[in-house]
PDB file of C-alpha atoms in Angstrom:
ATOM      1  CA  MET A   1      46.620  35.695   3.712  1.00 45.00           C
ATOM      2  CA  LYS A   2      44.822  33.350   1.352  1.00 47.00           C
ATOM      3  CA  ASN A   3      45.248  30.396   3.738  1.00 45.00           C
ATOM      4  CA  PHE A   4      44.055  32.474   6.666  1.00 45.00           C
ATOM      5  CA  LEU A   5      40.782  33.339   4.919  1.00 46.00           C
ATOM      6  CA  ASP A   6      40.256  29.833   3.547  1.00 51.00           C
ATOM      7  CA  PHE A   7      38.515  28.398   6.600  1.00 43.00           C
ATOM      8  CA  GLY A   8      37.689  25.099   4.906  1.00 48.00           C
ATOM      9  CA  ALA A   9      41.333  24.322   4.211  1.00 47.00           C
ATOM     10  CA  ALA A  10      42.375  25.403   7.699  1.00 46.00           C
ATOM     11  CA  PHE A  11      39.646  23.281   9.250  1.00 42.00           C
ATOM     12  CA  LYS A  12      40.758  20.260   7.224  1.00 47.00           C
ATOM     13  CA  ARG A  13      44.381  20.784   8.318  1.00 47.00           C
ATOM     14  CA  LEU A  14      43.357  20.927  11.981  1.00 43.00           C
ATOM     15  CA  PHE A  15      41.144  17.824  11.893  1.00 46.00           C
ATOM     16  CA  GLY A  16      42.944  15.671   9.356  1.00 51.00           C
ATOM     17  CA  GLY A  17      42.835  15.612   5.623  1.00 52.00           C
ATOM     18  CA  ALA A  18      45.688  18.118   5.234  1.00 51.00           C
ATOM     19  CA  LYS A  19      46.930  16.318   2.161  1.00 53.00           C
ATOM     20  CA  GLN A  20      43.457  16.405   0.609  1.00 53.00           C
ATOM     21  CA  ALA A  21      43.091  20.093   1.430  1.00 50.00           C
ATOM     22  CA  GLU A  22      46.485  20.881  -0.122  1.00 56.00           C
ATOM     23  CA  GLU A  23      45.609  18.915  -3.272  1.00 57.00           C
ATOM     24  CA  ALA A  24      42.324  20.778  -3.543  1.00 51.00           C
ATOM     25  CA  GLU A  25      44.058  24.129  -3.092  1.00 55.00           C
ATOM     26  CA  GLU A  26      46.516  23.265  -5.838  1.00 56.00           C
ATOM     27  CA  ALA A  27      43.709  22.282  -8.183  1.00 56.00           C
ATOM     28  CA  GLY A  28      41.784  25.450  -7.317  1.00 57.00           C
ATOM     29  CA  LYS A  29      38.804  23.450  -6.065  1.00 53.00           C
ATOM     30  CA  PRO A  30      37.191  23.401  -2.662  1.00 53.00           C
ATOM     31  CA  PRO A  31      38.411  20.427  -0.586  1.00 50.00           C
ATOM     32  CA  LYS A  32      36.311  17.269  -0.496  1.00 52.00           C
ATOM     33  CA  THR A  33      35.478  15.779   2.843  1.00 51.00           C
ATOM     34  CA  ALA A  34      35.613  12.068   3.545  1.00 50.00           C
ATOM     35  CA  GLU A  35      31.866  12.052   4.180  1.00 48.00           C
ATOM     36  CA  LEU A  36      31.124  13.450   0.744  1.00 47.00           C
ATOM     37  CA  GLU A  37      33.423  10.952  -0.932  1.00 49.00           C
ATOM     38  CA  ASN A  38      31.899   8.009   0.939  1.00 47.00           C
ATOM     39  CA  ALA A  39      28.301   9.211   0.897  1.00 45.00           C
ATOM     40  CA  LYS A  40      25.988   7.202  -1.272  1.00 44.00           C
ATOM     41  CA  VAL A  41      23.691   9.120  -3.469  1.00 44.00           C
ATOM     42  CA  VAL A  42      20.213   7.971  -2.573  1.00 43.00           C
ATOM     43  CA  SER A  43      17.914   8.241  -5.509  1.00 42.00           C
ATOM     44  CA  ALA A  44      14.415   9.225  -4.635  1.00 47.00           C
ATOM     45  CA  GLU A  45      12.371   6.411  -6.094  1.00 62.00           C
ATOM     46  CA  VAL A  46       8.937   7.459  -7.107  1.00 74.00           C
ATOM     47  CA  GLU A  47       6.529   4.715  -6.173  1.00 82.00           C
ATOM     48  CA  THR A  48       4.141   3.850  -8.941  1.00 90.00           C
ATOM     49  CA  PRO A  49       0.630   2.729  -8.134  1.00 91.00           C
ATOM     50  CA  VAL A  50      -0.505  -0.817  -8.834  1.00 92.00           C
ATOM     51  CA  THR A  51      -3.960  -1.505 -10.243  1.00 94.00           C
ATOM     52  CA  LEU A  52      -5.900  -3.898  -8.032  1.00 95.00           C
ATOM     53  CA  THR A  53      -9.304  -5.352  -8.881  1.00 95.00           C
ATOM     54  CA  ILE A  54     -11.412  -5.205  -5.742  1.00 95.00           C
ATOM     55  CA  TRP A  55     -14.564  -7.253  -5.525  1.00 95.00           C
ATOM     56  CA  THR A  56     -17.427  -8.528  -3.459  1.00 92.00           C
ATOM     57  CA  ILE A  57     -20.142 -11.063  -4.104  1.00 89.00           C
ATOM     58  CA  GLU A  58     -23.702  -9.846  -3.894  1.00 85.00           C
ATOM     59  CA  ARG A  59     -25.781 -12.386  -2.016  1.00 81.00           C
ATOM     60  CA  ASN A  60     -29.490 -12.697  -1.591  1.00 78.00           C
ATOM     61  CA  ARG A  61     -31.301 -14.875   0.911  1.00 78.00           C
ATOM     62  CA  TYR A  62     -30.631 -18.135  -0.936  1.00 76.00           C
ATOM     63  CA  THR A  63     -27.589 -17.816  -3.173  1.00 74.00           C
ATOM     64  CA  ALA A  64     -24.857 -15.633  -4.597  1.00 66.00           C
ATOM     65  CA  ALA A  65     -26.394 -13.211  -7.056  1.00 80.00           C
ATOM     66  CA  ARG A  66     -23.652 -11.146  -8.691  1.00 86.00           C
ATOM     67  CA  ALA A  67     -19.901 -10.668  -8.561  1.00 91.00           C
ATOM     68  CA  LEU A  68     -19.266  -6.927  -8.399  1.00 93.00           C
ATOM     69  CA  CYS A  69     -15.809  -5.529  -9.087  1.00 95.00           C
ATOM     70  CA  THR A  70     -13.890  -2.372  -9.886  1.00 95.00           C
ATOM     71  CA  ASP A  71     -10.268  -1.428 -10.437  1.00 96.00           C
ATOM     72  CA  ILE A  72      -8.446   0.921  -8.096  1.00 94.00           C
ATOM     73  CA  ASP A  73      -4.882   2.128  -7.855  1.00 94.00           C
ATOM     74  CA  VAL A  74      -3.027   1.312  -4.640  1.00 93.00           C
ATOM     75  CA  TYR A  75       0.510   1.936  -3.479  1.00 93.00           C
ATOM     76  CA  PRO A  76       2.298  -1.167  -2.155  1.00 90.00           C
ATOM     77  CA  SER A  77       3.911   0.872   0.615  1.00 90.00           C
ATOM     78  CA  SER A  78       0.465   1.756   2.013  1.00 92.00           C
ATOM     79  CA  SER A  79      -0.418  -1.871   2.748  1.00 92.00           C
ATOM     80  CA  VAL A  80      -0.931  -2.922   6.357  1.00 93.00           C
ATOM     81  CA  ALA A  81      -0.570  -6.288   8.069  1.00 89.00           C
ATOM     82  CA  MET A  82      -3.848  -8.085   8.700  1.00 87.00           C
ATOM     83  CA  CYS A  83      -2.581 -11.425  10.009  1.00 82.00           C
ATOM     84  CA  GLU A  84       1.008 -12.682  10.110  1.00 78.00           C
ATOM     85  CA  ASP A  85       2.323 -11.712   6.666  1.00 82.00           C
ATOM     86  CA  ILE A  86      -1.056 -11.276   4.977  1.00 88.00           C
ATOM     87  CA  LYS A  87      -1.437  -7.690   3.844  1.00 92.00           C
ATOM     88  CA  GLY A  88      -4.397  -5.478   3.111  1.00 93.00           C
ATOM     89  CA  TYR A  89      -5.367  -1.922   2.282  1.00 95.00           C
ATOM     90  CA  VAL A  90      -7.602   0.354   4.311  1.00 94.00           C
ATOM     91  CA  LEU A  91      -9.587   2.548   1.925  1.00 92.00           C
ATOM     92  CA  ASP A  92     -11.999   5.390   2.500  1.00 90.00           C
ATOM     93  CA  THR A  93     -15.167   5.129   0.444  1.00 89.00           C
ATOM     94  CA  PRO A  94     -16.822   8.181  -1.131  1.00 88.00           C
ATOM     95  CA  SER A  95     -19.441   8.065   1.641  1.00 85.00           C
ATOM     96  CA  GLY A  96     -16.693   8.524   4.232  1.00 87.00           C
ATOM     97  CA  GLU A  97     -16.716   4.962   5.547  1.00 88.00           C
ATOM     98  CA  SER A  98     -13.638   2.791   5.526  1.00 90.00           C
ATOM     99  CA  VAL A  99     -13.203  -0.713   4.156  1.00 92.00           C
ATOM    100  CA  VAL A 100     -10.415  -3.252   4.251  1.00 94.00           C
ATOM    101  CA  ILE A 101      -9.293  -4.949   1.052  1.00 94.00           C
ATOM    102  CA  GLU A 102      -7.089  -8.039   1.132  1.00 94.00           C
ATOM    103  CA  ALA A 103      -4.022  -7.251  -0.997  1.00 93.00           C
ATOM    104  CA  ARG A 104      -3.433 -10.586  -2.767  1.00 92.00           C
ATOM    105  CA  THR A 105      -6.990 -11.421  -3.845  1.00 93.00           C
ATOM    106  CA  GLY A 106      -8.633  -7.971  -3.821  1.00 94.00           C
ATOM    107  CA  SER A 107     -11.474  -9.247  -1.655  1.00 94.00           C
ATOM    108  CA  LEU A 108     -13.482  -6.716   0.336  1.00 93.00           C
ATOM    109  CA  VAL A 109     -13.087  -8.240   3.815  1.00 91.00           C
ATOM    110  CA  GLY A 110     -14.381  -5.756   6.373  1.00 90.00           C
ATOM    111  CA  HIS A 111     -15.079  -2.273   7.690  1.00 86.00           C
ATOM    112  CA  SER A 112     -12.033  -1.550   9.760  1.00 88.00           C
ATOM    113  CA  LEU A 113      -8.641  -3.047  10.335  1.00 89.00           C
ATOM    114  CA  GLU A 114      -9.483  -3.699  13.979  1.00 90.00           C
ATOM    115  CA  VAL A 115     -12.632  -5.669  13.074  1.00 89.00           C
ATOM    116  CA  VAL A 116     -10.726  -7.712  10.488  1.00 89.00           C
ATOM    117  CA  ARG A 117      -7.876  -8.416  12.897  1.00 89.00           C
ATOM    118  CA  ASP A 118     -10.392  -9.505  15.547  1.00 89.00           C
ATOM    119  CA  GLY A 119     -12.003 -11.856  13.032  1.00 86.00           C
ATOM    120  CA  VAL A 120      -8.753 -13.505  12.017  1.00 85.00           C
ATOM    121  CA  ARG A 121      -7.029 -13.493  15.402  1.00 84.00           C
ATOM    122  CA  GLU A 122      -7.725 -17.181  16.038  1.00 83.00           C
ATOM    123  CA  MET A 123      -7.037 -18.244  12.444  1.00 86.00           C
ATOM    124  CA  THR A 124      -3.726 -19.473  11.135  1.00 85.00           C
ATOM    125  CA  LYS A 125      -2.223 -18.050   7.985  1.00 85.00           C
ATOM    126  CA  THR A 126      -3.083 -21.288   6.179  1.00 89.00           C
ATOM    127  CA  GLN A 127      -6.736 -21.159   7.244  1.00 90.00           C
ATOM    128  CA  LEU A 128      -7.081 -17.525   6.231  1.00 89.00           C
ATOM    129  CA  ASN A 129      -5.433 -18.108   2.850  1.00 90.00           C
ATOM    130  CA  ALA A 130      -7.715 -21.106   2.230  1.00 92.00           C
ATOM    131  CA  GLN A 131     -10.795 -19.011   3.030  1.00 91.00           C
ATOM    132  CA  LEU A 132      -9.640 -16.174   0.763  1.00 92.00           C
ATOM    133  CA  ASP A 133      -8.772 -18.575  -2.061  1.00 93.00           C
ATOM    134  CA  THR A 134     -12.180 -20.290  -1.828  1.00 93.00           C
ATOM    135  CA  ALA A 135     -13.945 -16.933  -2.065  1.00 92.00           C
ATOM    136  CA  LYS A 136     -11.742 -15.889  -5.005  1.00 94.00           C
ATOM    137  CA  LYS A 137     -12.547 -19.154  -6.826  1.00 94.00           C
ATOM    138  CA  GLU A 138     -16.262 -18.511  -6.316  1.00 92.00           C
ATOM    139  CA  PHE A 139     -15.807 -14.977  -7.652  1.00 93.00           C
ATOM    140  CA  ASN A 140     -13.872 -16.258 -10.685  1.00 93.00           C
ATOM    141  CA  ARG A 141     -16.622 -18.798 -11.538  1.00 92.00           C
ATOM    142  CA  MET A 142     -19.301 -16.130 -11.601  1.00 91.00           C
ATOM    143  CA  SER A 143     -19.955 -13.690 -14.397  1.00 90.00           C
ATOM    144  CA  LYS A 144     -18.530 -10.413 -13.220  1.00 91.00           C
ATOM    145  CA  VAL A 145     -20.194  -7.032 -13.252  1.00 92.00           C
ATOM    146  CA  ALA A 146     -17.306  -4.627 -13.839  1.00 94.00           C
ATOM    147  CA  MET A 147     -18.230  -1.174 -12.575  1.00 94.00           C
ATOM    148  CA  SER A 148     -16.733   2.260 -12.309  1.00 94.00           C
ATOM    149  CA  ASN A 149     -15.546   3.177  -8.830  1.00 92.00           C
ATOM    150  CA  GLU A 150     -18.591   5.372  -8.270  1.00 91.00           C
ATOM    151  CA  GLU A 151     -21.004   2.612  -9.319  1.00 91.00           C
ATOM    152  CA  PHE A 152     -19.208   0.038  -7.182  1.00 92.00           C
ATOM    153  CA  TRP A 153     -19.343   2.108  -3.990  1.00 90.00           C
ATOM    154  CA  ALA A 154     -22.981   3.021  -4.682  1.00 88.00           C
ATOM    155  CA  ALA A 155     -23.858  -0.647  -5.234  1.00 86.00           C
ATOM    156  CA  ILE A 156     -22.787  -1.780  -1.806  1.00 81.00           C
ATOM    157  CA  LYS A 157     -24.244  -0.458   1.385  1.00 65.00           C
ATOM    158  CA  MET A 158     -22.184  -0.481   4.489  1.00 52.00           C
ATOM    159  CA  GLY A 159     -23.427  -1.653   7.852  1.00 45.00           C
ATOM    160  CA  SER A 160     -21.868  -2.068  11.258  1.00 40.00           C
ATOM    161  CA  ALA A 161     -21.962  -5.868  11.282  1.00 42.00           C
ATOM    162  CA  GLU A 162     -20.922  -6.854   7.774  1.00 45.00           C
ATOM    163  CA  ILE A 163     -20.757  -5.572   4.241  1.00 46.00           C
ATOM    164  CA  ASP A 164     -24.028  -6.101   2.416  1.00 45.00           C
ATOM    165  CA  VAL A 165     -24.785  -5.384  -1.184  1.00 42.00           C
ATOM    166  CA  ALA A 166     -27.675  -3.058  -1.808  1.00 42.00           C
ATOM    167  CA  GLN A 167     -30.521  -5.033  -3.324  1.00 40.00           C
ATOM    168  CA  ASP A 168     -32.026  -2.015  -5.073  1.00 41.00           C
ATOM    169  CA  TYR A 169     -29.029  -1.300  -7.314  1.00 40.00           C
ATOM    170  CA  GLN A 170     -29.894  -1.494 -10.993  1.00 41.00           C
ATOM    171  CA  GLU A 171     -27.298  -2.785 -13.495  1.00 41.00           C
TER     172      GLU A 171
END
């Protein structure tokens, strides 16, 4: 009667694994299936955020005025391709607008991923990297104005053509 009510053991006997089912019955344990034995335990990795310094250079009519920057936390898995294997992040600002940040340098490069992709469509990866590196070198030579996130987003004003820094922001 015990074998009749033990559906798992009967099922294993019908579809293979009779020896395993018998061993499990003898040990008083439920039988193990081949899938459970061979299954890999996938650990759920918790992705930790990475701190990225994002920046832009405030420019006036004649020259670069200030290098504005702030630190934000980004998740590497949320990066998107901008050009070939150059990655970026699309962020929503507190005002509800979106911006694109280049992942390697942290440069604020545009308003939307589509606009950025249109701008770099004709560029090679080498040309784009050279342009980003030149801008990063200029940023590194300047004295930086490190800001809180709120101050940073308030300091720049967004427009449809390009990102401009608000001239009326007080340090």
